[in-house]
JSON list of C-alpha atoms in Angstrom, two decimals:
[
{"chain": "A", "resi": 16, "resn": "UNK", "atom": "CA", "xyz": [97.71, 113.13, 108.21]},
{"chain": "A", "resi": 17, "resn": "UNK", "atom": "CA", "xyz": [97.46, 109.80, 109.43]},
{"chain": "A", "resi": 18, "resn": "UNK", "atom": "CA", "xyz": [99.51, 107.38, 109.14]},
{"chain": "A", "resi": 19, "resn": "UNK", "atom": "CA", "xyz": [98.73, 103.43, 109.88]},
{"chain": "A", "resi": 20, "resn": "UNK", "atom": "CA", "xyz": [101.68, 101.08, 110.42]},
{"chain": "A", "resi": 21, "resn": "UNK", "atom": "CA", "xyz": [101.00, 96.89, 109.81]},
{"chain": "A", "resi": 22, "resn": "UNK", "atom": "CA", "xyz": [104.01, 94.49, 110.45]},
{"chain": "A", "resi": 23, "resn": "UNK", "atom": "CA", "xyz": [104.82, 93.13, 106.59]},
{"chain": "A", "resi": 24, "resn": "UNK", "atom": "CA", "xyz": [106.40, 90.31, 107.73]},
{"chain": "A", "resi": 25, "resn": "UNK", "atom": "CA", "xyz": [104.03, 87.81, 106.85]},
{"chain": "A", "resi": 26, "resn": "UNK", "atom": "CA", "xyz": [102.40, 85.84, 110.00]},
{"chain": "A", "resi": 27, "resn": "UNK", "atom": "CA", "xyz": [102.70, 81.87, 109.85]},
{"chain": "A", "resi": 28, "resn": "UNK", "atom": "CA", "xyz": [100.96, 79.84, 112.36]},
{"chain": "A", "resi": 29, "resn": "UNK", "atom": "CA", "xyz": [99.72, 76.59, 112.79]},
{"chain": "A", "resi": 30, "resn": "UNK", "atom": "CA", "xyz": [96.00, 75.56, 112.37]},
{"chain": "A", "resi": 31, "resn": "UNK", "atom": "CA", "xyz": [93.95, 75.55, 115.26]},
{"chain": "A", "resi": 32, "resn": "UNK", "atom": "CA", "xyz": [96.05, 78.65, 117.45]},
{"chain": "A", "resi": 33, "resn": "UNK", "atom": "CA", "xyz": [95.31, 82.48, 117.83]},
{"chain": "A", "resi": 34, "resn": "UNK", "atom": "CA", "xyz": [96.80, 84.85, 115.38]},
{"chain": "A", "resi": 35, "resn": "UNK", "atom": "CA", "xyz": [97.47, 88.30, 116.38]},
{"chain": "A", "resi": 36, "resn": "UNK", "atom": "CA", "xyz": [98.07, 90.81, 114.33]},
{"chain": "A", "resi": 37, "resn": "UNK", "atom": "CA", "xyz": [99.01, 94.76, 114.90]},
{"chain": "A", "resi": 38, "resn": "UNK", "atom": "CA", "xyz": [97.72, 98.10, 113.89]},
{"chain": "A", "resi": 39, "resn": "UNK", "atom": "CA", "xyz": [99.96, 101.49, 115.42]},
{"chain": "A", "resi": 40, "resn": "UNK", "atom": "CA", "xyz": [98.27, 104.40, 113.95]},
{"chain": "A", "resi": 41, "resn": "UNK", "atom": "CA", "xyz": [100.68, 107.47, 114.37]},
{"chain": "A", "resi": 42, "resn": "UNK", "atom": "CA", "xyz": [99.29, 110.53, 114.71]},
{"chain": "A", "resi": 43, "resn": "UNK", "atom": "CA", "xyz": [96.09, 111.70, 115.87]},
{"chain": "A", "resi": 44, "resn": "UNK", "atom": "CA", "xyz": [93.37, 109.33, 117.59]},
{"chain": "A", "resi": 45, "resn": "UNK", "atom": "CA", "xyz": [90.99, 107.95, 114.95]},
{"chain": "A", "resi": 46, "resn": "UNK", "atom": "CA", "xyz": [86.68, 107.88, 115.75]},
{"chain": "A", "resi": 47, "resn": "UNK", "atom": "CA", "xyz": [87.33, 104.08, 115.15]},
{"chain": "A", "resi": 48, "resn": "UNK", "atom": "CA", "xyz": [89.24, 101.63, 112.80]},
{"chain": "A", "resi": 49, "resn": "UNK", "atom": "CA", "xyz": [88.37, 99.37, 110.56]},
{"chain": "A", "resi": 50, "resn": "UNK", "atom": "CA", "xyz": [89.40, 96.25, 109.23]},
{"chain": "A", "resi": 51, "resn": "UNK", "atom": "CA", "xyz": [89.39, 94.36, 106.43]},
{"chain": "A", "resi": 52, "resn": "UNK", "atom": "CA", "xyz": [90.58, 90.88, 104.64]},
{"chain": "A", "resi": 53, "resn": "UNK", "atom": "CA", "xyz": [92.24, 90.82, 100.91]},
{"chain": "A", "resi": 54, "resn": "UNK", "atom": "CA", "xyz": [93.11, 88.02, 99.23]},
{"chain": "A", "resi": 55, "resn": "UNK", "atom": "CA", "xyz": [94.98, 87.95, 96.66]},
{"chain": "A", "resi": 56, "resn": "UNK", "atom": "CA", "xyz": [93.57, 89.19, 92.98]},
{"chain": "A", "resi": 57, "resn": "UNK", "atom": "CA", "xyz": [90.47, 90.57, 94.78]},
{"chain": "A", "resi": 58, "resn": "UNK", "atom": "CA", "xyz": [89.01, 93.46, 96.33]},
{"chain": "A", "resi": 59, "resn": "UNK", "atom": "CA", "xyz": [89.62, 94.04, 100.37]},
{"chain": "A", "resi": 60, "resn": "UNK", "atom": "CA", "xyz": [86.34, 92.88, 102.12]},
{"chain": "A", "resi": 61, "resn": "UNK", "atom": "CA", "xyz": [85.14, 94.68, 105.47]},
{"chain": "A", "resi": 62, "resn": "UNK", "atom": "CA", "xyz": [85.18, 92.46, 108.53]},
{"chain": "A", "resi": 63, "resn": "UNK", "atom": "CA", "xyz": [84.83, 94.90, 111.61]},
{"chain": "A", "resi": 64, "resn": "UNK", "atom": "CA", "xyz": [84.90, 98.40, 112.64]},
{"chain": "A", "resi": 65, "resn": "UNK", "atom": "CA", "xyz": [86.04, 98.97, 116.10]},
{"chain": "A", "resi": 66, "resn": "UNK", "atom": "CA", "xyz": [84.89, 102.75, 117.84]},
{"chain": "A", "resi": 67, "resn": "UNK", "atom": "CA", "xyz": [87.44, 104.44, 119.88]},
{"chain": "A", "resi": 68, "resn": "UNK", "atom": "CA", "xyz": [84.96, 103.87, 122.83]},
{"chain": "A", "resi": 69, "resn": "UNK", "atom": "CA", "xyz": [85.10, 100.34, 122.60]},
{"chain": "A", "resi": 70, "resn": "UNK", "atom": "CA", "xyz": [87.72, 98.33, 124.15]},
{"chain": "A", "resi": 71, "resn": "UNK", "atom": "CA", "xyz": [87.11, 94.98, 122.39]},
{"chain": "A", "resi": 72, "resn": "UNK", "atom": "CA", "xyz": [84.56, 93.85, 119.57]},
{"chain": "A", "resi": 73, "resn": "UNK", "atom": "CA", "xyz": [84.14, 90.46, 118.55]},
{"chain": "A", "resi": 74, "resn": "UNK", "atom": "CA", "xyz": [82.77, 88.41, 115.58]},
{"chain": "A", "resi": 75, "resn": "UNK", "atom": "CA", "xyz": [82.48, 84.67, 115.50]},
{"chain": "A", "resi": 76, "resn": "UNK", "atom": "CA", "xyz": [86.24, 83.90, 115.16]},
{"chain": "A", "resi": 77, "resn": "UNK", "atom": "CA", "xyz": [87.34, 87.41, 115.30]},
{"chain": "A", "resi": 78, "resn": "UNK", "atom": "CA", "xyz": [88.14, 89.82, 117.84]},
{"chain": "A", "resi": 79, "resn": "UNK", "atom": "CA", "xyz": [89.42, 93.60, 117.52]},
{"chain": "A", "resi": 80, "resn": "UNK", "atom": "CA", "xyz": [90.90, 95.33, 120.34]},
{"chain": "A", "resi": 81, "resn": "UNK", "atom": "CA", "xyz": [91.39, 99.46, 120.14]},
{"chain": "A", "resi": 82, "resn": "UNK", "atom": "CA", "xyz": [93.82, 101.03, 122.65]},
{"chain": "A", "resi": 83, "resn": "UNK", "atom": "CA", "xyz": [93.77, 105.01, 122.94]},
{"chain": "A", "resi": 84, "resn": "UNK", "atom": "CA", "xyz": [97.10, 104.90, 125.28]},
{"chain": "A", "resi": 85, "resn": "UNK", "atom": "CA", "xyz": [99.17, 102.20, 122.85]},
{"chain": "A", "resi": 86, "resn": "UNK", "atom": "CA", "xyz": [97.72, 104.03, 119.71]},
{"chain": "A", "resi": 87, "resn": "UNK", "atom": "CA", "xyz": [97.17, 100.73, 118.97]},
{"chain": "A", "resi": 88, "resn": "UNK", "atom": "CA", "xyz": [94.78, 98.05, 117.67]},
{"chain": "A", "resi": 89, "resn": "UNK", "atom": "CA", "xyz": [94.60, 94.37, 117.82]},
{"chain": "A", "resi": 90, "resn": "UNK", "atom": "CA", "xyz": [93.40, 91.32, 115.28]},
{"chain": "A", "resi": 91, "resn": "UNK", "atom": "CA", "xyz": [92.65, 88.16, 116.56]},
{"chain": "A", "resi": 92, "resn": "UNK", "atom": "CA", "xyz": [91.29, 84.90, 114.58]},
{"chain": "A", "resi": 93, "resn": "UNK", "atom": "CA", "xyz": [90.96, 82.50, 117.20]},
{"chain": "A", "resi": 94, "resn": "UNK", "atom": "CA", "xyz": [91.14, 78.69, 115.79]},
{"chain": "A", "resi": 95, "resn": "UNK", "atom": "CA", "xyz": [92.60, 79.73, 112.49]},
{"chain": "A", "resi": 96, "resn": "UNK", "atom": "CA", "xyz": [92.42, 78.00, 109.56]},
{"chain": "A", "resi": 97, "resn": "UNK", "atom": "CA", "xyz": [94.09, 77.40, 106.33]},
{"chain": "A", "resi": 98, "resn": "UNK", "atom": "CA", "xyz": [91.13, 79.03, 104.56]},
{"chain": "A", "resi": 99, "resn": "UNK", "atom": "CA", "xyz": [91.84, 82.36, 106.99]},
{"chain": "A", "resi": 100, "resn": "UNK", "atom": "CA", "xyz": [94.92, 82.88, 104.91]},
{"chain": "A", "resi": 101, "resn": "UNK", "atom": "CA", "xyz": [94.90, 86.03, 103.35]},
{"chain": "A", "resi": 102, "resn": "UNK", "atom": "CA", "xyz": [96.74, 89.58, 103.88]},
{"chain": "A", "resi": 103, "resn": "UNK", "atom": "CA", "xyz": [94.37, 91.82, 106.38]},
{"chain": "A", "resi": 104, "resn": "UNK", "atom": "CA", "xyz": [94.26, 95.49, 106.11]},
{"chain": "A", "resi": 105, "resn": "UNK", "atom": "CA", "xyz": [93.09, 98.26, 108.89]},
{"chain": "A", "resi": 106, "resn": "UNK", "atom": "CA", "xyz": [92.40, 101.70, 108.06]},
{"chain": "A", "resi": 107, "resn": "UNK", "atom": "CA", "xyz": [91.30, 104.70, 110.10]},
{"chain": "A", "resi": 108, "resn": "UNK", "atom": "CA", "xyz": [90.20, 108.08, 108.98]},
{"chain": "A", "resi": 109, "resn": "UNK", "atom": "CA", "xyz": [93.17, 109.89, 107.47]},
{"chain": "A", "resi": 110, "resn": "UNK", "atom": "CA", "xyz": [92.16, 113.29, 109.84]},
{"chain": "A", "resi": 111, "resn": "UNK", "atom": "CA", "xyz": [89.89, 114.98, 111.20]},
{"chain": "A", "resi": 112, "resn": "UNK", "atom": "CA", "xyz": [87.43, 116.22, 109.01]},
{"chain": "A", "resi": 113, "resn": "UNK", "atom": "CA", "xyz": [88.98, 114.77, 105.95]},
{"chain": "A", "resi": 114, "resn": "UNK", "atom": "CA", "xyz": [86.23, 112.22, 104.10]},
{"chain": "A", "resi": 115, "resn": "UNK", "atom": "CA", "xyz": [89.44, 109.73, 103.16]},
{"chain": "A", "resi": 116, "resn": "UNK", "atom": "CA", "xyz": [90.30, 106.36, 104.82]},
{"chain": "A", "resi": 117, "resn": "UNK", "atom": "CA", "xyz": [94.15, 105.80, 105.36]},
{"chain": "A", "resi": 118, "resn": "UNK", "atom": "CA", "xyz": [95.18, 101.95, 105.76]},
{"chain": "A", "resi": 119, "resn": "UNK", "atom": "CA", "xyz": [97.70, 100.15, 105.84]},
{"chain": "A", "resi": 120, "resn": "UNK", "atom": "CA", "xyz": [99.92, 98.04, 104.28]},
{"chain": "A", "resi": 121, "resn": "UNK", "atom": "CA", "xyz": [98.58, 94.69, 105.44]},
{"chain": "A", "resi": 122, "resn": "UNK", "atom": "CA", "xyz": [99.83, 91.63, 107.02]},
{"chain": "A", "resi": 123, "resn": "UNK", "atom": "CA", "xyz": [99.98, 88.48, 105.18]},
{"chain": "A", "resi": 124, "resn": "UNK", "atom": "CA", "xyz": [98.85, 85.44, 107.51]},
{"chain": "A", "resi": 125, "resn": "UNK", "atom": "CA", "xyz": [99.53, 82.08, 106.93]},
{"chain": "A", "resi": 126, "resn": "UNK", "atom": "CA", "xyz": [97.90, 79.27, 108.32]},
{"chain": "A", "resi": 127, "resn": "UNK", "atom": "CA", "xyz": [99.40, 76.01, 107.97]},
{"chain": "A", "resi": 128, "resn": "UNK", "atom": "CA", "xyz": [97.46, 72.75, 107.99]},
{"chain": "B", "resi": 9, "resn": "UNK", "atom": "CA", "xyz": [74.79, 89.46, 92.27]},
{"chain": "B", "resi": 10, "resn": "UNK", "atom": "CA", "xyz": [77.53, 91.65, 92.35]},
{"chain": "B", "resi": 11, "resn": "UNK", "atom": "CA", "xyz": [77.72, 94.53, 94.69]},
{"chain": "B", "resi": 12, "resn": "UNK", "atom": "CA", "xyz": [80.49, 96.62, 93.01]},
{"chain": "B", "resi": 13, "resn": "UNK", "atom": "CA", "xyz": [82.10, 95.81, 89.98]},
{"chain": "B", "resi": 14, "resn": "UNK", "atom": "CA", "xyz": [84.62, 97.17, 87.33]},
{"chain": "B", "resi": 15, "resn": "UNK", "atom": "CA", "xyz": [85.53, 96.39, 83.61]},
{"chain": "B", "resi": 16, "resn": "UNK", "atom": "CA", "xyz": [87.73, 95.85, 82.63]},
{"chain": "B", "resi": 17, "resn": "UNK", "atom": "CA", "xyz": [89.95, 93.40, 84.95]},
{"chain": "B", "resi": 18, "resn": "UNK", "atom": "CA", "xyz": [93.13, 93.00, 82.93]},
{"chain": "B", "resi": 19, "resn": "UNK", "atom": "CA", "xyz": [94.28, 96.00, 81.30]},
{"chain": "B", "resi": 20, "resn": "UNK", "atom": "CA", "xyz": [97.69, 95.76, 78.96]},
{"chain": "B", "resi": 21, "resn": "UNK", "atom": "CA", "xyz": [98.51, 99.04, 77.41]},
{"chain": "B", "resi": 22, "resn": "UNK", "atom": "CA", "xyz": [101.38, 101.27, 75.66]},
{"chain": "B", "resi": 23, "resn": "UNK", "atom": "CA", "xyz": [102.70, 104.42, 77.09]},
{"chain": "B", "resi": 24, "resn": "UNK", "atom": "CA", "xyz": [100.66, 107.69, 75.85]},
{"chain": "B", "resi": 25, "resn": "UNK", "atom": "CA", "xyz": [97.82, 106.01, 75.42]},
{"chain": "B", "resi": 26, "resn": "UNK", "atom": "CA", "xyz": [94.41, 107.11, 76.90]},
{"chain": "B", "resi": 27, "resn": "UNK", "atom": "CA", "xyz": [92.16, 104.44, 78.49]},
{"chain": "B", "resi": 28, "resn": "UNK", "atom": "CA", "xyz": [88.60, 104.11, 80.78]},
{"chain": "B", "resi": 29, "resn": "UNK", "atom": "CA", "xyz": [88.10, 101.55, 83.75]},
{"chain": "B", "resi": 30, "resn": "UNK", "atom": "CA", "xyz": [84.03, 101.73, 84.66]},
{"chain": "B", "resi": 31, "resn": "UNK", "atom": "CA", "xyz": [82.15, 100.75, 87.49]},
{"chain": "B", "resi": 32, "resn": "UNK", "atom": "CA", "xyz": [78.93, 100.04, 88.71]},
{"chain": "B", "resi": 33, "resn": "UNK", "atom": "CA", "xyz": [77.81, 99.39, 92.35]},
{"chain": "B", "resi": 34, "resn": "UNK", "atom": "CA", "xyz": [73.94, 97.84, 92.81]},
{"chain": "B", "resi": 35, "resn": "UNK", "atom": "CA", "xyz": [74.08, 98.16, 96.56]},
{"chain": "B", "resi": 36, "resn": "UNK", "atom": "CA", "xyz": [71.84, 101.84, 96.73]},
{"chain": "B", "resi": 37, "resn": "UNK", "atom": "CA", "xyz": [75.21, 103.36, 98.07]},
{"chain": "B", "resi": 38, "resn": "UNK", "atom": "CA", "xyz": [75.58, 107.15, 97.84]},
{"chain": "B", "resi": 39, "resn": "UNK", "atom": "CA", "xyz": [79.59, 107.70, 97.79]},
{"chain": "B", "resi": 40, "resn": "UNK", "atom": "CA", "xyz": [81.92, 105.80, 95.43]},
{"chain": "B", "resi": 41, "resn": "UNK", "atom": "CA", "xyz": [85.81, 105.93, 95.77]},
{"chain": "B", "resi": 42, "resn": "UNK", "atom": "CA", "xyz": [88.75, 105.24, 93.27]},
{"chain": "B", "resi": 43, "resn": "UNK", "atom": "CA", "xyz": [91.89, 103.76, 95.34]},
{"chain": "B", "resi": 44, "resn": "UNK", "atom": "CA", "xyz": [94.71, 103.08, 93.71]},
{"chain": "B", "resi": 45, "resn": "UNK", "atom": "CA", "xyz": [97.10, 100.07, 95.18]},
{"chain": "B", "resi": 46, "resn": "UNK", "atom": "CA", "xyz": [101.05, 99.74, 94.35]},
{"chain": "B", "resi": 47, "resn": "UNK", "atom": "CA", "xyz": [103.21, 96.56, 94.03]},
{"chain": "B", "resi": 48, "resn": "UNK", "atom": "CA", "xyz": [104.10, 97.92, 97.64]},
{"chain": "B", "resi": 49, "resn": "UNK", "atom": "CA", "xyz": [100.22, 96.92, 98.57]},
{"chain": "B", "resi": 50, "resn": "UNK", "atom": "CA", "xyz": [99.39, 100.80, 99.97]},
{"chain": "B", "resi": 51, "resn": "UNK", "atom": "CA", "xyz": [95.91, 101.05, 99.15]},
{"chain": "B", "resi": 52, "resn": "UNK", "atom": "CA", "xyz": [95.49, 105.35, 97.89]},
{"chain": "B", "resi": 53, "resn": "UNK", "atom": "CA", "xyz": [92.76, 107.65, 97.84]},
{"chain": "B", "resi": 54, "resn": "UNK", "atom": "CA", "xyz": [92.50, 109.09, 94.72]},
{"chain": "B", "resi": 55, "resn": "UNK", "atom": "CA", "xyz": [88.62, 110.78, 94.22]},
{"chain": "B", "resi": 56, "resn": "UNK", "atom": "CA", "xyz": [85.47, 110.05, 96.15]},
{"chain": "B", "resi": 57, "resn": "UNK", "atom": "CA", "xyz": [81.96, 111.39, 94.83]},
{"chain": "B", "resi": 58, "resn": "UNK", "atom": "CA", "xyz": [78.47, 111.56, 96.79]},
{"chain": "B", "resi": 59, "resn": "UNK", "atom": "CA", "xyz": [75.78, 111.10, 94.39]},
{"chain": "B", "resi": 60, "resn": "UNK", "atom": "CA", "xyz": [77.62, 112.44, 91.67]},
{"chain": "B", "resi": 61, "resn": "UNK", "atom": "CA", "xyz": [79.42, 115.70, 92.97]},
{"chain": "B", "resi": 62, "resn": "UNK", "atom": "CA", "xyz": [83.42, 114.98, 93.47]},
{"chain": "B", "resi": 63, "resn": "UNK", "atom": "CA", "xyz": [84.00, 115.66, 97.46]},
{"chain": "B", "resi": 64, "resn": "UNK", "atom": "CA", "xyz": [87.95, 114.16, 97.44]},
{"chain": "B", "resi": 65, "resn": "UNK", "atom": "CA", "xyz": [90.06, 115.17, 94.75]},
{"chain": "B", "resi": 66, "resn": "UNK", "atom": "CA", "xyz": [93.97, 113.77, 95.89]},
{"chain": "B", "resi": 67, "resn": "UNK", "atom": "CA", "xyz": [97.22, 115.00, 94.80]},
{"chain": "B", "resi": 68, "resn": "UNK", "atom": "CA", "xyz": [96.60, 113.14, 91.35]},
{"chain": "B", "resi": 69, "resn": "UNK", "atom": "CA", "xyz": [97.74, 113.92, 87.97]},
{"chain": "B", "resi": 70, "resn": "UNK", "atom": "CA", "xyz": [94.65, 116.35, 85.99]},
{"chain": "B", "resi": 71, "resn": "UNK", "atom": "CA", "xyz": [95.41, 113.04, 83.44]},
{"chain": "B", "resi": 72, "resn": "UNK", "atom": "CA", "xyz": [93.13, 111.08, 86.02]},
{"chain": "B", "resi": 73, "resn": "UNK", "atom": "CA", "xyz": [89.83, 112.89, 85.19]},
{"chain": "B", "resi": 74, "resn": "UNK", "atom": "CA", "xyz": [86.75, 110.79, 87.24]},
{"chain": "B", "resi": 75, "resn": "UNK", "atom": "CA", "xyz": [82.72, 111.20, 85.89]},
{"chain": "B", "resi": 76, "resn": "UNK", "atom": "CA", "xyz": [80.04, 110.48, 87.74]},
{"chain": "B", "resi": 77, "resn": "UNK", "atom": "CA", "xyz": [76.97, 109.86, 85.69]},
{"chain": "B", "resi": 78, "resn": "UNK", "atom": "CA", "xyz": [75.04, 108.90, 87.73]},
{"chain": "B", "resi": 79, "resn": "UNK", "atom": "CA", "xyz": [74.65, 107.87, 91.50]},
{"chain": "B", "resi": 80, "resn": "UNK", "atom": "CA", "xyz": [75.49, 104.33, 90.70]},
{"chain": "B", "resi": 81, "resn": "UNK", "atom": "CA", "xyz": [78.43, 104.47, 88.40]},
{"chain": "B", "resi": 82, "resn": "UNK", "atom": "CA", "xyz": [81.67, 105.68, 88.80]},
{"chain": "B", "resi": 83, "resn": "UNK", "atom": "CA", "xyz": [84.16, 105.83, 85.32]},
{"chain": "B", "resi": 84, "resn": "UNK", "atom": "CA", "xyz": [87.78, 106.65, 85.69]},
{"chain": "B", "resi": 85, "resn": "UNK", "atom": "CA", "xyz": [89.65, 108.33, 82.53]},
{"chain": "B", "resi": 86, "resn": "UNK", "atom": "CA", "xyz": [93.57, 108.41, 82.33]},
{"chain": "B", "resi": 87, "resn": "UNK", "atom": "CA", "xyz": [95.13, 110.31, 79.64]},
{"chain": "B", "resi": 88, "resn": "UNK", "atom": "CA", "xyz": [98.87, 110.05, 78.25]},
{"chain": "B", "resi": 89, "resn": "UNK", "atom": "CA", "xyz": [98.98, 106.74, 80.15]},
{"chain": "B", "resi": 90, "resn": "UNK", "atom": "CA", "xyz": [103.14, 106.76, 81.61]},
{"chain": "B", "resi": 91, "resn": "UNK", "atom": "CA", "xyz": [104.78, 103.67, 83.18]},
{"chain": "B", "resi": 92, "resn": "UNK", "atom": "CA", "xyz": [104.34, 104.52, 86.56]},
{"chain": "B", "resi": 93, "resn": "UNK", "atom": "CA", "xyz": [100.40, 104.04, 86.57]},
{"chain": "B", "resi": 94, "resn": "UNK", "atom": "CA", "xyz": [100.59, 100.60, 86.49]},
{"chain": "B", "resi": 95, "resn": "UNK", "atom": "CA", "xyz": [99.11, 99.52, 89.85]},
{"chain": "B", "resi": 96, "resn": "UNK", "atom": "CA", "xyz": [95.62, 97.78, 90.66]},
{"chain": "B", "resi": 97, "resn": "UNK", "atom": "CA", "xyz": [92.75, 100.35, 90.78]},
{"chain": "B", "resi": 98, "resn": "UNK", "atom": "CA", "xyz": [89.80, 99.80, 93.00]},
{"chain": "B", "resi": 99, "resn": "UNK", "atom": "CA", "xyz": [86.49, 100.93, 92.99]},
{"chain": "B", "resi": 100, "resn": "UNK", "atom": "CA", "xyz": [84.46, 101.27, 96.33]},
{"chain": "B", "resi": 101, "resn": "UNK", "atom": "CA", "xyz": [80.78, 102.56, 97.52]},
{"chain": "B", "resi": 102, "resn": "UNK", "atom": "CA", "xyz": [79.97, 102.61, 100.73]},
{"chain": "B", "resi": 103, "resn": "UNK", "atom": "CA", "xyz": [76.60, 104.58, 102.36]},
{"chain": "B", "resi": 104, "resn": "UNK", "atom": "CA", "xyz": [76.52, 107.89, 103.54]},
{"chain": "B", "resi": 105, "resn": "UNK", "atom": "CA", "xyz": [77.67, 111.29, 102.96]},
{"chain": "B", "resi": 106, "resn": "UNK", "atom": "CA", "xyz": [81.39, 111.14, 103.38]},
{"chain": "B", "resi": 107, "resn": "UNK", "atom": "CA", "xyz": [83.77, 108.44, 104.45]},
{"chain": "B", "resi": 108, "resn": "UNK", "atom": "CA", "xyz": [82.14, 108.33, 108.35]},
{"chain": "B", "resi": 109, "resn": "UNK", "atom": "CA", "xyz": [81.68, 104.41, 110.38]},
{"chain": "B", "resi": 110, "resn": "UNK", "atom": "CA", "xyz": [80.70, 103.16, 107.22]},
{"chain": "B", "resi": 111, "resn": "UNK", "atom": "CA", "xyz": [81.99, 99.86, 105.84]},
{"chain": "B", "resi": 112, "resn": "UNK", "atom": "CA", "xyz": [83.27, 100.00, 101.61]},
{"chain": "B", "resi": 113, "resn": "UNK", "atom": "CA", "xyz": [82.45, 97.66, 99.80]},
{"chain": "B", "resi": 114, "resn": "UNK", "atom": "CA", "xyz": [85.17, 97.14, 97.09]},
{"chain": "B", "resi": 115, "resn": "UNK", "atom": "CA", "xyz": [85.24, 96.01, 93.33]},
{"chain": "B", "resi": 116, "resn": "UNK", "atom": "CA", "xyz": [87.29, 92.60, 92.17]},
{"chain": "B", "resi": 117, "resn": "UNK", "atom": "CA", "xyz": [89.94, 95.35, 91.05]},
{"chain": "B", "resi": 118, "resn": "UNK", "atom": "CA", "xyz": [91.23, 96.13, 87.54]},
{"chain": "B", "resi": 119, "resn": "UNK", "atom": "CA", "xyz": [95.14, 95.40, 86.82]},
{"chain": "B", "resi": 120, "resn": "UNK", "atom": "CA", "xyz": [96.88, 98.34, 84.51]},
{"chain": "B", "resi": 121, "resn": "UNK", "atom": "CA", "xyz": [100.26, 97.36, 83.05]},
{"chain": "B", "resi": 122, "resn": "UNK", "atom": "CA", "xyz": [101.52, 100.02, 80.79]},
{"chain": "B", "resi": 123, "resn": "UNK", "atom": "CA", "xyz": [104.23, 99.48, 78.60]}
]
């Protein structure tokens, strides 16, 4: 089944630049992905779902990037701040024609004032 | 209003015993989810139901027994409780049949420490 790899080093970047963070799913090519933001003692929350026929979606500050070729998706939060501090989660489908997401284990991003 | 929530939050119990974590989603959503996360922060499948009939069933323990009374609740049941169920269980709904482009909406989560 699928598997979905996050960096857990945790991100730390100064207020007001671009974080960037990684998804590499591993096996086979997910419908879309999705991703979410969890801080900590609470529930993940959804933030965007990206289809495998979309190159880039975008959302106010954030931006999701799905690559077939790289197996690969990218996070962006463009003029972070310290309240976008939190670990963020993607997930895809685990397989085909399974009814289970797969995700992964997060990045923690810091955002210093 | 809260979309999706679970009782209790904090649960502290001894090994062998048999405890309940409900939930409750108000959002009109058809499928609800148990996930389990680990001090390792991998967020599991366990069981997923659509409007009450159990469509995901994991590789979990028959201790972990789910009910579905109704479309809008979602109860999990763990029997002879043993040290390595400790984790953070969430609850999720999201719409639709199965697990498809749909967003989940997740519950604050409910701590189990067994000791």
């Amino acid at each position: 089944s699928q598997k979905i790899e996050q960096n857990s080093e945790a991100l730390n970047i100064q207020e007001g630049k671009t974080a960037t963070l990684t998804c590499n799913y591993t096996n086979y090519s997910p419908a879309y992905l999705q991703w979410y933001r969890q801080d900590p003692g609470r529930g993940p929350v959804f933030l965007l779902l990206i289809r495998e026929n979309e190159k880039e979606k975008r959302k106010e500050r954030l931006k999701v990037t799905f690559d077939t070729t790289l197996k690969q998706s990218l996070f962006h939060i463009t003029a972070s701040q310290p309240a976008d501090s939190a670990t963020y989660l993607c997930a895809s489908p685990r397989d085909t024609g399974r009814r289970a997401l797969t995700f992964g284990s997060g990045t923690r991003l810091q955002v210093q004032p | 209003d809260t979309a999706v929530s679970q009782t209790p939050k904090y649960l502290v119990t001894q090994m062998g015993n048999d405890k309940s974590i409900k939930c409750e989603q108000n959002l009109g959503h058809d499928t609800m989810y148990w996930y389990k996360q680990d001090s390792k922060k991998f967020l599991k499948i366990m069981f997923s139901y659509n409007n009450k009939e159990l469509i995901i069933n994991e590789t979990v323990p028959n201790r972990f027994s789910p009910k579905s009374p109704d479309k809008a609740h979602l109860n999990l049941h763990i029997n002879s409780l043993e040290l390595g169920d400790s984790a953070v269980y969430f609850c999720a709904s999201s719409q639709g049949p199965d697990v498809g482009p749909y967003e989940q909406y997740f519950g604050p989560g409910t701590r189990l420490t067994v000791t």
